[in-house]
Coordinates of C-alpha atoms in Angstrom, one line a residue:
M759 CA -35.1 39.7 26.3
P760 CA -35.3 38.4 22.7
R761 CA -32.2 38.8 20.6
S762 CA -32.4 41.2 17.6
G763 CA -31.7 40.2 14.1
A764 CA -28.4 42.1 14.3
D765 CA -27.4 40.0 17.2
A766 CA -28.2 36.8 15.5
Q767 CA -26.4 37.7 12.3
P768 CA -22.9 37.1 13.7
D769 CA -23.9 33.6 14.7
S770 CA -24.8 32.7 11.1
R771 CA -21.7 34.5 9.9
G772 CA -19.7 32.5 12.4
C773 CA -21.1 29.2 11.2
C774 CA -20.4 30.1 7.6
G775 CA -17.0 31.4 8.6
S776 CA -16.0 28.3 10.4
C777 CA -17.1 26.2 7.4
G778 CA -15.1 28.5 5.1
N779 CA -12.1 28.3 7.4
Y780 CA -12.2 24.5 7.3
L781 CA -12.5 24.4 3.5
T782 CA -9.5 26.6 3.2
S783 CA -7.5 24.9 6.0
A784 CA -4.2 23.0 5.4
K785 CA -5.9 19.8 6.6
F786 CA -8.7 19.9 4.1
L787 CA -6.4 21.0 1.2
L788 CA -4.2 18.0 2.1
Y789 CA -7.3 15.7 1.9
V790 CA -8.2 17.1 -1.6
G791 CA -4.7 16.7 -2.9
H792 CA -4.5 13.1 -1.6
A793 CA -7.9 12.2 -3.1
L794 CA -6.8 13.5 -6.5
S795 CA -3.5 11.7 -6.3
T796 CA -5.0 8.4 -5.1
W797 CA -7.7 8.5 -7.7
G798 CA -5.1 8.8 -10.5
D799 CA -3.0 6.1 -9.0
R800 CA -5.8 3.6 -8.7
M801 CA -7.0 4.3 -12.2
W802 CA -3.5 3.8 -13.6
H803 CA -2.7 0.6 -11.5
F804 CA -5.9 -1.0 -12.7
A805 CA -5.6 0.1 -16.3
V806 CA -2.0 -0.7 -16.9
S807 CA -2.5 -4.4 -15.9
V808 CA -5.5 -4.6 -18.3
F809 CA -3.5 -2.9 -21.1
L810 CA -0.5 -5.3 -20.7
V811 CA -2.8 -8.3 -20.9
E812 CA -4.6 -6.8 -24.0
L813 CA -1.3 -6.1 -25.7
Y814 CA 0.2 -9.5 -25.3
G815 CA -2.6 -11.5 -26.6
N816 CA -4.6 -12.1 -23.4
S817 CA -1.5 -13.5 -21.7
L818 CA -0.5 -12.6 -18.1
L819 CA 3.2 -12.6 -18.9
L820 CA 3.7 -8.9 -19.2
T821 CA 1.6 -8.3 -16.1
A822 CA 3.7 -10.7 -14.1
V823 CA 6.9 -9.1 -15.4
Y824 CA 5.6 -5.7 -14.4
G825 CA 4.6 -6.8 -11.0
L826 CA 8.0 -8.4 -10.4
V827 CA 9.9 -5.3 -11.6
V828 CA 7.8 -3.0 -9.4
A829 CA 8.2 -5.2 -6.2
G830 CA 11.9 -5.7 -6.8
S831 CA 12.5 -1.9 -7.4
V832 CA 10.8 -0.8 -4.2
L833 CA 12.6 -3.6 -2.3
L834 CA 16.0 -2.5 -3.5
L835 CA 15.4 1.3 -3.7
G836 CA 13.1 1.9 -0.8
A837 CA 15.9 3.0 1.6
I838 CA 17.4 5.3 -1.1
I839 CA 14.1 6.9 -1.8
G840 CA 13.4 7.5 1.8
D841 CA 16.9 8.9 2.3
W842 CA 16.3 11.3 -0.6
V843 CA 13.1 12.4 1.1
D844 CA 14.9 13.1 4.3
K845 CA 17.8 15.1 2.8
N846 CA 15.7 17.5 0.8
P847 CA 13.2 20.3 1.6
R848 CA 9.7 19.0 2.0
L849 CA 8.1 21.1 -0.8
K850 CA 10.8 20.2 -3.3
V851 CA 10.4 16.5 -2.6
A852 CA 6.6 16.6 -2.9
Q853 CA 6.5 18.6 -6.0
T854 CA 9.4 16.8 -7.7
S855 CA 7.9 13.3 -7.0
L856 CA 4.5 14.7 -8.2
I857 CA 5.8 15.9 -11.5
V858 CA 7.9 12.8 -12.2
Q859 CA 5.0 10.5 -11.3
N860 CA 2.4 12.3 -13.5
A861 CA 4.8 12.9 -16.3
C862 CA 5.7 9.2 -16.5
V863 CA 2.0 8.2 -16.5
I864 CA 1.2 10.7 -19.2
L865 CA 4.2 9.5 -21.3
C866 CA 3.3 5.9 -20.7
G867 CA -0.3 6.5 -21.7
I868 CA 0.7 8.2 -25.0
L869 CA 3.1 5.3 -25.7
L870 CA 0.4 2.8 -25.1
M871 CA -1.9 4.7 -27.4
M872 CA 0.7 4.5 -30.2
V873 CA 1.2 0.8 -29.6
F874 CA -2.6 0.1 -29.7
L875 CA -3.0 2.1 -32.9
F876 CA 0.0 0.8 -34.8
K877 CA 0.5 -2.6 -33.4
T878 CA 0.3 -4.3 -36.7
E879 CA 2.9 -2.1 -38.3
L880 CA 5.2 -2.5 -35.3
V881 CA 5.1 -6.3 -35.4
A882 CA 6.3 -6.1 -39.0
L883 CA 9.2 -3.8 -38.3
Y884 CA 12.6 -5.3 -37.4
Q885 CA 11.0 -8.8 -36.8
G886 CA 8.9 -7.5 -33.9
W887 CA 11.9 -6.1 -31.9
L888 CA 10.5 -2.6 -32.1
L889 CA 7.3 -3.8 -30.4
T890 CA 9.4 -5.6 -27.8
L891 CA 11.3 -2.3 -27.2
C892 CA 7.9 -0.6 -26.7
Y893 CA 6.9 -3.2 -24.1
I894 CA 10.2 -2.6 -22.2
L895 CA 9.7 1.1 -22.3
V896 CA 6.2 0.9 -21.0
I897 CA 7.2 -1.3 -18.1
T898 CA 10.3 0.8 -17.3
I899 CA 8.4 4.1 -17.4
A900 CA 5.5 2.7 -15.3
N901 CA 8.0 1.4 -12.8
I902 CA 9.5 4.9 -12.5
A903 CA 6.0 6.3 -11.9
N904 CA 5.5 3.8 -9.1
L905 CA 8.8 4.7 -7.5
A906 CA 7.8 8.4 -7.6
S907 CA 4.4 7.4 -6.1
T908 CA 6.2 5.7 -3.3
A909 CA 8.2 8.9 -2.6
T910 CA 4.9 10.9 -2.6
A911 CA 3.3 8.5 -0.2
I912 CA 6.2 8.7 2.2
T913 CA 6.5 12.5 2.2
I914 CA 2.8 13.2 2.4
Q915 CA 1.3 10.4 4.5
R916 CA 4.3 9.9 6.9
D917 CA 5.7 13.4 7.2
W918 CA 3.4 16.2 6.1
V919 CA 0.5 14.7 8.0
V920 CA 2.5 14.7 11.2
V921 CA 3.5 18.3 10.8
V922 CA 0.0 19.5 9.9
A923 CA -1.5 17.7 12.9
G924 CA 1.0 19.5 15.2
E925 CA 1.3 18.3 18.7
S926 CA -2.1 16.7 18.9
R927 CA -2.1 12.9 18.7
S928 CA -5.9 12.8 18.5
R929 CA -5.8 15.1 15.5
L930 CA -3.1 12.9 13.9
A931 CA -5.2 9.8 14.4
D932 CA -8.3 11.5 12.8
M933 CA -6.2 12.6 9.8
N934 CA -4.7 9.1 9.4
A935 CA -8.2 7.6 9.5
T936 CA -9.6 10.1 7.0
I937 CA -6.8 9.5 4.6
R938 CA -7.4 5.7 4.8
R939 CA -11.1 6.2 4.1
I940 CA -10.2 8.2 1.0
D941 CA -8.0 5.2 0.0
Q942 CA -10.8 2.8 0.5
L943 CA -13.3 4.7 -1.6
T944 CA -10.9 5.4 -4.4
N945 CA -9.9 1.7 -4.4
I946 CA -13.4 0.9 -5.5
L947 CA -14.7 3.9 -7.4
A948 CA -11.6 4.7 -9.6
P949 CA -11.3 1.2 -11.2
M950 CA -15.0 1.2 -11.8
A951 CA -14.9 4.6 -13.5
V952 CA -12.0 3.8 -15.8
G953 CA -13.4 0.3 -16.4
Q954 CA -16.6 1.7 -17.7
I955 CA -14.7 4.0 -20.1
M956 CA -12.6 1.1 -21.4
T957 CA -15.7 -1.1 -21.7
F958 CA -17.9 1.4 -23.7
G959 CA -15.0 3.0 -25.4
S960 CA -11.7 1.3 -26.2
P961 CA -8.2 0.9 -24.8
V962 CA -7.1 3.9 -26.8
I963 CA -9.8 6.1 -25.3
G964 CA -8.9 4.7 -21.8
C965 CA -5.2 5.6 -22.3
G966 CA -6.2 9.1 -23.5
F967 CA -8.5 9.7 -20.6
I968 CA -5.9 8.6 -18.0
S969 CA -3.2 10.8 -19.6
G970 CA -5.6 13.8 -19.7
W971 CA -6.7 13.3 -16.1
N972 CA -3.0 13.1 -14.8
L973 CA -2.1 16.3 -16.8
I974 CA -5.0 18.3 -15.3
S975 CA -4.5 16.7 -11.8
M976 CA -0.8 17.5 -11.8
F977 CA -1.4 21.3 -11.9
V978 CA -4.2 21.1 -9.3
E979 CA -2.1 19.0 -6.9
Y980 CA 0.9 21.2 -7.4
T981 CA -1.1 24.2 -6.4
L982 CA -2.6 22.5 -3.4
L983 CA 0.8 21.4 -2.1
W984 CA 2.1 24.9 -2.4
K985 CA -1.0 26.3 -0.5
V986 CA -0.6 23.6 2.3
H987 CA 3.1 24.5 2.6
Q988 CA 2.2 28.2 2.9
K989 CA -0.5 27.6 5.5
T990 CA 1.8 25.4 7.6
P991 CA 5.1 27.3 8.4
A992 CA 6.5 24.3 10.3
L993 CA 6.8 22.4 7.0
A994 CA 9.6 24.8 5.9
H995 CA 11.7 23.7 8.9
K996 CA 13.5 20.4 8.6
A997 CA 16.5 18.8 10.3
S998 CA 19.7 19.4 8.3
S999 CA 21.3 16.6 6.4
K1000 CA 24.5 16.7 8.4
I1001 CA 22.7 16.1 11.6
E1002 CA 20.8 13.3 9.9
D1003 CA 23.9 11.6 8.7
S1004 CA 25.4 11.7 12.2
E1005 CA 22.2 10.2 13.6
L1006 CA 22.3 7.3 11.1
K1007 CA 26.0 6.7 11.5
Q1008 CA 25.6 6.5 15.3
L1009 CA 23.6 3.3 14.8
N1010 CA 26.7 1.7 13.3
S1011 CA 30.3 1.9 14.5
P1012 CA 31.3 5.4 15.5
K1013 CA 34.4 7.0 14.0
E1014 CA 37.6 7.0 16.2
G1015 CA 37.9 10.7 16.1
E1016 CA 34.3 11.4 17.3
S1017 CA 33.6 11.5 21.0
K1018 CA 30.4 10.0 22.3
P1019 CA 29.5 13.1 24.4
N1020 CA 29.4 15.2 21.3
E1021 CA 27.1 12.6 19.6
G1022 CA 24.7 12.7 22.6
V1023 CA 24.5 16.5 22.7
K1024 CA 24.0 16.8 18.9
L1025 CA 25.2 20.4 18.8
I1026 CA 24.8 21.7 15.2
G1027 CA 28.1 23.6 15.2
K1028 CA 30.1 20.6 16.5
D1029 CA 28.4 18.3 14.0
V1030 CA 29.3 20.5 11.1
N1031 CA 32.9 20.8 12.2
V1032 CA 33.2 17.1 12.6
F1033 CA 31.8 16.2 9.2
E1034 CA 33.3 19.0 7.1
P1035 CA 36.7 17.2 6.6
Q1036 CA 34.9 14.1 5.5
E1037 CA 33.2 16.0 2.7
E1038 CA 36.5 17.3 1.4
E1039 CA 37.9 13.7 1.2
V1040 CA 35.0 12.2 -0.7
S1041 CA 36.4 10.2 -3.6
C1042 CA 34.8 8.8 -6.8
C1043 CA 34.6 5.3 -5.2
S1044 CA 32.9 6.7 -2.1
R1045 CA 30.3 8.4 -4.2
M1046 CA 29.6 5.1 -6.1
A1047 CA 29.4 3.2 -2.8
E1048 CA 27.1 5.8 -1.2
P1049 CA 23.8 4.1 -2.3
L1050 CA 25.0 0.8 -0.8
S1051 CA 26.0 2.6 2.4
T1052 CA 22.6 4.3 2.5
F1053 CA 20.9 0.9 2.0
R1054 CA 22.9 -0.7 4.8
D1055 CA 22.5 2.3 7.2
G1056 CA 18.8 2.4 6.5
W1057 CA 18.2 -1.3 7.4
V1058 CA 20.4 -0.9 10.5
A1059 CA 18.4 2.1 11.6
Y1060 CA 15.1 0.3 11.0
Y1061 CA 16.3 -2.7 13.1
N1062 CA 17.2 -0.3 15.9
Q1063 CA 13.9 1.5 16.0
P1064 CA 11.7 0.9 19.2
V1065 CA 8.8 0.1 16.9
F1066 CA 10.7 -2.5 14.8
L1067 CA 8.6 -5.4 15.9
A1068 CA 5.4 -3.5 15.2
G1069 CA 6.6 -2.7 11.7
L1070 CA 7.7 -6.2 11.0
G1071 CA 4.4 -7.5 12.3
L1072 CA 2.6 -5.3 9.8
A1073 CA 4.8 -6.5 6.9
F1074 CA 4.0 -10.1 7.7
L1075 CA 0.3 -9.4 7.0
Y1076 CA 1.3 -8.9 3.3
M1077 CA 2.2 -12.6 3.1
T1078 CA -1.4 -13.7 2.4
V1079 CA -3.7 -14.7 -0.3
L1080 CA -6.7 -13.5 1.7
G1081 CA -7.3 -10.2 0.0
F1082 CA -9.1 -8.9 -3.1
D1083 CA -6.2 -9.2 -5.5
C1084 CA -6.0 -11.1 -8.8
I1085 CA -5.2 -14.4 -7.0
T1086 CA -8.3 -14.5 -4.8
T1087 CA -10.4 -13.2 -7.7
G1088 CA -9.2 -16.0 -10.0
Y1089 CA -9.9 -18.6 -7.4
A1090 CA -13.4 -17.2 -6.9
Y1091 CA -14.0 -17.6 -10.6
T1092 CA -13.1 -21.3 -10.4
Q1093 CA -15.5 -21.8 -7.5
G1094 CA -18.5 -20.4 -9.3
L1095 CA -18.8 -16.7 -8.4
S1096 CA -19.8 -14.4 -11.2
G1097 CA -18.2 -11.0 -12.0
S1098 CA -21.2 -9.1 -10.6
T1099 CA -21.0 -11.1 -7.3
L1100 CA -17.3 -10.3 -7.0
S1101 CA -17.9 -6.6 -7.5
L1102 CA -20.5 -6.6 -4.7
L1103 CA -18.1 -8.4 -2.5
M1104 CA -15.4 -5.8 -3.2
G1105 CA -17.8 -3.1 -2.3
A1106 CA -18.6 -4.9 1.0
S1107 CA -14.9 -5.1 1.7
A1108 CA -14.5 -1.3 1.2
I1109 CA -17.4 -0.7 3.6
T1110 CA -15.8 -2.9 6.3
G1111 CA -12.5 -1.2 5.6
I1112 CA -14.1 2.2 6.4
M1113 CA -15.6 0.6 9.5
G1114 CA -12.1 -0.4 10.5
T1115 CA -10.9 3.3 10.3
V1116 CA -13.9 4.3 12.5
A1117 CA -13.1 1.5 15.0
F1118 CA -9.5 2.7 15.2
T1119 CA -10.4 6.2 16.3
W1120 CA -13.0 4.9 18.7
L1121 CA -10.7 2.3 20.3
R1122 CA -7.7 4.7 20.5
R1123 CA -9.6 7.2 22.6
R1124 CA -10.7 4.5 25.1
V1125 CA -7.8 2.1 25.4
G1126 CA -4.8 3.9 23.9
L1127 CA -2.9 3.4 20.7
V1128 CA -0.8 0.4 21.6
R1129 CA -3.8 -1.6 22.9
T1130 CA -5.8 -0.7 19.8
G1131 CA -3.3 -2.8 17.8
I1132 CA -3.8 -5.8 20.1
I1133 CA -7.6 -5.6 19.9
S1134 CA -7.4 -5.1 16.1
G1135 CA -5.2 -8.1 15.7
I1136 CA -7.5 -10.3 17.7
A1137 CA -10.5 -9.1 15.6
Q1138 CA -8.7 -9.9 12.4
F1139 CA -7.5 -13.3 13.5
V1140 CA -11.0 -14.3 14.8
S1141 CA -12.5 -13.3 11.4
L1142 CA -9.9 -15.3 9.5
A1143 CA -11.0 -18.4 11.5
F1144 CA -13.9 -18.6 9.0
C1145 CA -11.3 -18.9 6.2
V1146 CA -9.6 -21.8 8.0
I1147 CA -13.0 -23.5 8.4
S1148 CA -13.8 -23.0 4.7
V1149 CA -10.8 -25.1 3.7
F1150 CA -12.5 -28.2 5.2
M1151 CA -16.1 -27.4 4.2
P1152 CA -18.2 -28.9 1.3
G1153 CA -17.2 -27.3 -2.0
S1154 CA -13.5 -26.9 -1.1
P1155 CA -11.2 -28.1 -3.8
L1156 CA -8.5 -29.1 -1.3
D1157 CA -7.0 -32.4 -2.4
L1158 CA -3.7 -33.3 -0.7
S1159 CA -3.2 -36.2 -3.1
V1160 CA -2.6 -33.7 -5.9
S1161 CA 0.9 -32.4 -5.8
P1162 CA 1.2 -28.6 -5.7
F1163 CA 4.1 -28.8 -8.2
A1164 CA 2.2 -31.0 -10.7
D1165 CA 1.4 -28.0 -12.9
I1166 CA 5.0 -26.7 -12.9
S1167 CA 6.5 -30.1 -13.8
A1168 CA 3.9 -30.6 -16.5
R1169 CA 4.8 -27.2 -18.1
L1170 CA 8.6 -27.4 -17.8
F1171 CA 9.3 -31.1 -18.4
E1172 CA 6.4 -32.8 -20.0
S1173 CA 5.1 -29.9 -22.1
S1174 CA 1.5 -31.1 -21.5
P1175 CA -1.5 -28.8 -21.0
L1176 CA -2.5 -27.9 -17.5
P1177 CA -5.1 -30.1 -15.9
T1178 CA -8.6 -28.7 -15.6
M1179 CA -10.9 -28.9 -12.5
A1180 CA -13.4 -31.1 -14.2
P1181 CA -13.3 -33.7 -17.0
E1182 CA -14.3 -32.5 -20.5
A1183 CA -17.2 -34.8 -20.4
V1184 CA -18.7 -33.0 -17.4
V1185 CA -18.1 -29.4 -18.4
P1186 CA -18.7 -28.7 -22.1
E1187 CA -16.2 -26.5 -24.0
T1188 CA -17.5 -22.9 -24.1
P1189 CA -15.8 -19.6 -24.7
F1190 CA -14.6 -17.7 -21.6
T1191 CA -17.1 -15.0 -20.6
T1192 CA -18.3 -13.5 -17.3
L1193 CA -20.9 -16.3 -17.3
M1194 CA -18.2 -19.0 -17.2
P1195 CA -18.2 -19.2 -13.4
L1196 CA -21.7 -20.6 -13.6
L1197 CA -20.3 -23.4 -15.6
A1198 CA -17.7 -24.2 -13.0
N1199 CA -20.4 -24.2 -10.4
G1200 CA -22.2 -27.0 -12.0
S1201 CA -24.3 -25.2 -14.6
A1202 CA -24.1 -25.2 -18.4
F1203 CA -25.7 -23.1 -21.1
V1204 CA -27.4 -25.2 -23.8
N1205 CA -28.1 -23.5 -27.1
G1206 CA -28.4 -20.0 -25.5
T1207 CA -31.1 -21.1 -23.0
D1208 CA -31.2 -20.8 -19.3
P1209 CA -28.4 -22.6 -17.3
V1210 CA -29.1 -26.2 -16.7
T1211 CA -27.8 -27.7 -13.5
T1212 CA -25.5 -30.8 -14.0
L1213 CA -25.5 -33.9 -11.8
N1214 CA -22.6 -32.8 -9.5
P1215 CA -22.9 -29.1 -8.7
V1216 CA -20.2 -27.5 -6.7
S1217 CA -21.3 -26.3 -3.2
L1218 CA -20.8 -22.6 -2.4
V1219 CA -20.5 -23.2 1.3
S1220 CA -16.7 -23.2 1.3
V1221 CA -16.2 -20.1 -0.9
S1222 CA -18.9 -18.2 1.0
L1223 CA -17.2 -18.8 4.3
L1224 CA -13.9 -17.8 2.8
F1225 CA -15.1 -14.4 1.6
A1226 CA -17.1 -13.9 4.8
G1227 CA -13.9 -14.2 6.7
V1228 CA -11.9 -12.0 4.3
I1229 CA -14.5 -9.2 4.4
A1230 CA -14.9 -9.3 8.2
A1231 CA -11.1 -9.3 8.7
R1232 CA -10.8 -5.9 6.9
I1233 CA -12.1 -4.2 10.0
G1234 CA -9.2 -5.5 12.2
L1235 CA -6.7 -5.2 9.3
W1236 CA -7.2 -1.5 8.6
S1237 CA -7.5 -0.6 12.3
F1238 CA -4.2 -2.4 12.8
D1239 CA -2.6 -0.8 9.8
L1240 CA -3.5 2.7 11.1
T1241 CA -2.1 1.7 14.6
V1242 CA 1.3 0.8 13.2
T1243 CA 1.3 3.8 10.9
Q1244 CA 0.8 6.2 13.8
L1245 CA 3.3 4.4 15.9
L1246 CA 5.9 5.0 13.2
Q1247 CA 4.8 8.6 12.9
E1248 CA 5.1 9.3 16.6
N1249 CA 8.2 7.4 17.5
V1250 CA 10.6 7.8 14.5
I1251 CA 12.7 11.0 14.7
E1252 CA 12.1 13.6 12.0
S1253 CA 15.5 13.2 10.4
E1254 CA 14.9 9.5 9.8
R1255 CA 11.2 9.5 9.0
G1256 CA 11.7 9.1 5.3
I1257 CA 14.3 6.3 5.3
I1258 CA 12.5 4.3 8.0
N1259 CA 9.2 4.4 6.1
G1260 CA 11.1 3.6 2.9
I1261 CA 12.4 0.4 4.6
Q1262 CA 8.9 -0.3 5.9
N1263 CA 7.7 -0.2 2.3
S1264 CA 10.5 -2.5 1.2
M1265 CA 9.5 -5.0 3.9
N1266 CA 5.9 -4.9 2.8
Y1267 CA 6.9 -5.5 -0.8
L1268 CA 9.3 -8.3 0.2
L1269 CA 6.5 -10.2 1.9
D1270 CA 4.1 -9.4 -0.9
L1271 CA 6.6 -10.8 -3.4
L1272 CA 7.0 -13.9 -1.3
H1273 CA 3.3 -14.5 -1.4
F1274 CA 3.3 -14.3 -5.2
I1275 CA 6.2 -16.8 -5.3
M1276 CA 4.2 -19.1 -3.0
V1277 CA 1.3 -19.0 -5.5
I1278 CA 3.6 -19.6 -8.5
L1279 CA 4.9 -22.7 -6.7
A1280 CA 1.4 -24.0 -6.0
P1281 CA -1.0 -22.5 -8.6
N1282 CA -3.6 -25.3 -8.8
P1283 CA -7.0 -24.8 -7.1
E1284 CA -6.5 -28.0 -5.1
A1285 CA -3.6 -26.3 -3.3
F1286 CA -5.4 -23.1 -2.5
G1287 CA -6.5 -24.4 0.9
L1288 CA -2.8 -24.9 1.9
L1289 CA -2.1 -21.3 0.8
V1290 CA -5.0 -20.2 3.1
L1291 CA -3.5 -22.0 6.0
I1292 CA 0.0 -20.6 5.4
S1293 CA -1.5 -17.1 5.0
V1294 CA -3.3 -17.3 8.4
S1295 CA -0.1 -18.6 10.0
F1296 CA 1.8 -15.6 8.8
V1297 CA -0.9 -13.3 10.0
A1298 CA -0.7 -15.0 13.4
M1299 CA 3.1 -14.6 13.5
G1300 CA 2.7 -10.9 12.6
H1301 CA 0.3 -10.2 15.5
L1302 CA 2.5 -12.2 17.9
M1303 CA 5.4 -9.9 17.0
Y1304 CA 3.2 -6.9 17.7
F1305 CA 2.0 -8.4 21.0
R1306 CA 5.7 -8.8 22.0
F1307 CA 6.2 -5.1 21.1
A1308 CA 3.2 -4.1 23.2
Q1309 CA 4.4 -6.2 26.1
K1310 CA 7.8 -4.6 26.1
T1311 CA 6.1 -1.1 25.8
L1312 CA 3.3 -1.4 28.4
G1313 CA 4.7 -4.1 30.6
S1314 CA 2.2 -5.6 33.0
S1315 CA -0.5 -3.1 32.1
V1316 CA -0.9 -4.4 28.6
F1317 CA -4.2 -6.1 29.5
R1318 CA -5.7 -3.1 31.3
C1319 CA -8.2 -2.2 28.6
C1320 CA -10.5 -0.4 30.9
S1321 CA -8.4 2.8 31.2
R1322 CA -9.2 5.7 29.0
E1323 CA -7.1 8.4 27.5
P1324 CA -7.8 12.0 28.7
K1325 CA -9.8 14.0 26.3
A1326 CA -7.4 16.9 26.2
D1327 CA -4.9 16.7 23.3
A1328 CA -2.1 17.9 25.6
D1329 CA -2.5 14.8 27.7
D1330 CA -2.5 12.4 24.9
S1331 CA 0.7 10.8 26.2
S1332 CA -1.1 9.2 29.1
P1333 CA 0.1 6.2 31.1
S1334 CA -2.4 4.0 29.2
D1335 CA -0.4 4.7 26.0
A1336 CA 3.1 5.2 27.2
D1337 CA 5.8 6.6 24.9
V1338 CA 7.3 3.7 23.0
S1339 CA 10.7 5.4 23.0
N1340 CA 10.9 4.8 26.7
A1341 CA 10.3 1.1 26.3

């Protein structure tokens, strides 16, 4: 019997209703808020480096100082930021960090506008010291904004996502993958958007646009956070700070007056009674030493985590020049790649990064979470083999007869200019433009005509293999990143979630800082091949650490990749992906 129109109407309403329910769900609102926050972050991080170069006469000094300050601050304050996230209510932490971050970016944008507009006057005042003070203020305020952004990332991506996903590990994996896809898209689109504004406008217009965007986005994100908190009642419940302090201190030496049975039971009443006398005896010296104690306890807690080796393995992947940062981009220019080619390569890397998030969810359902990390590591390492081969292929500037420290000694002791890649007789002197890579590749513009090939063109085989390996490795890299992220989410107790992820950020920044120091010690293109080999070695060590973690977790079943996880979310903790805490 055919259905009437009245009977079919509920189906259409049900379809629209389910779509409406999704668009108003806590998960979707969290995605929108993260997209707005990440878009503003990416615009600001791209623009502030360009602004600092523009202000200091096309020098990289201010940019280098800013990068050093940011890395050092997160390295030293990561544990303290994470501890603050743990000790305060979720909504308060998210909204406070949001306001501080956006307010600092707005203030920094206004200050940069003033400097750009009145730079000539500022140079004349107090022999230029007022302008120097403005530089210091810009770097300081921008660093505070980055610290607030770190707090936001910890509380939203490492804590809120876990609570919104509930008990479903599959839902948590899907949410992590979606958030990483948003990151990949904004990494490409946001710099392109603000770059166009700065190109067709001016730095002043760029500063004004970023400040205005953050002002509007701040109110929207604030409202979205409040709605997500209202739709997810579990976000209002959090472990008390007294219980958290006891858990952290149990990792160090216990007090003589505390019995171990009480620590194991973790009764709230007993914990409160034990720690109340300590609160009354807190002195001024103890308060001053509290940040140091938090720093120490955080690192001890991180070391004692069952997923310590997995987190350390992820941090080792940051010790690499094989990424689309300023170092690899600069090397590409010296090897003959144009700006348009590099933009296409960055777009390709974003696509492979998104493919990595898809591969993560697919692999996790079939082989389990821990084995997904092993497969992702193998995929990344195999892809990086192309980078190793590129070091020895035609066109590679590797020259072991050139000392990596030649440039440093020339600058510090001989005061002579840095050596160029080619003699002046081969490459004519031309102003630096986006067409300059053509000159380095063996072409020269003569009287505004088409490029004329010189006698000794540089082969593109080496640099092509290098970027082929870097782009292909993004699949394994982002799948591995998501694996370790979810392992931290699932196996770190709620009261330590902030401080452990703060330490993880500190470890990432530490290895990232070491990779910049490595480049400073060997900045010439002839030594870049050595940097590639060192980078691949650190990637291999990182994945070996993860394999050791997987072996301790899964035992002899680590190579059983044929087993599948049950489809039901309730059975996510299957034998194929055993609980790490039992390892």
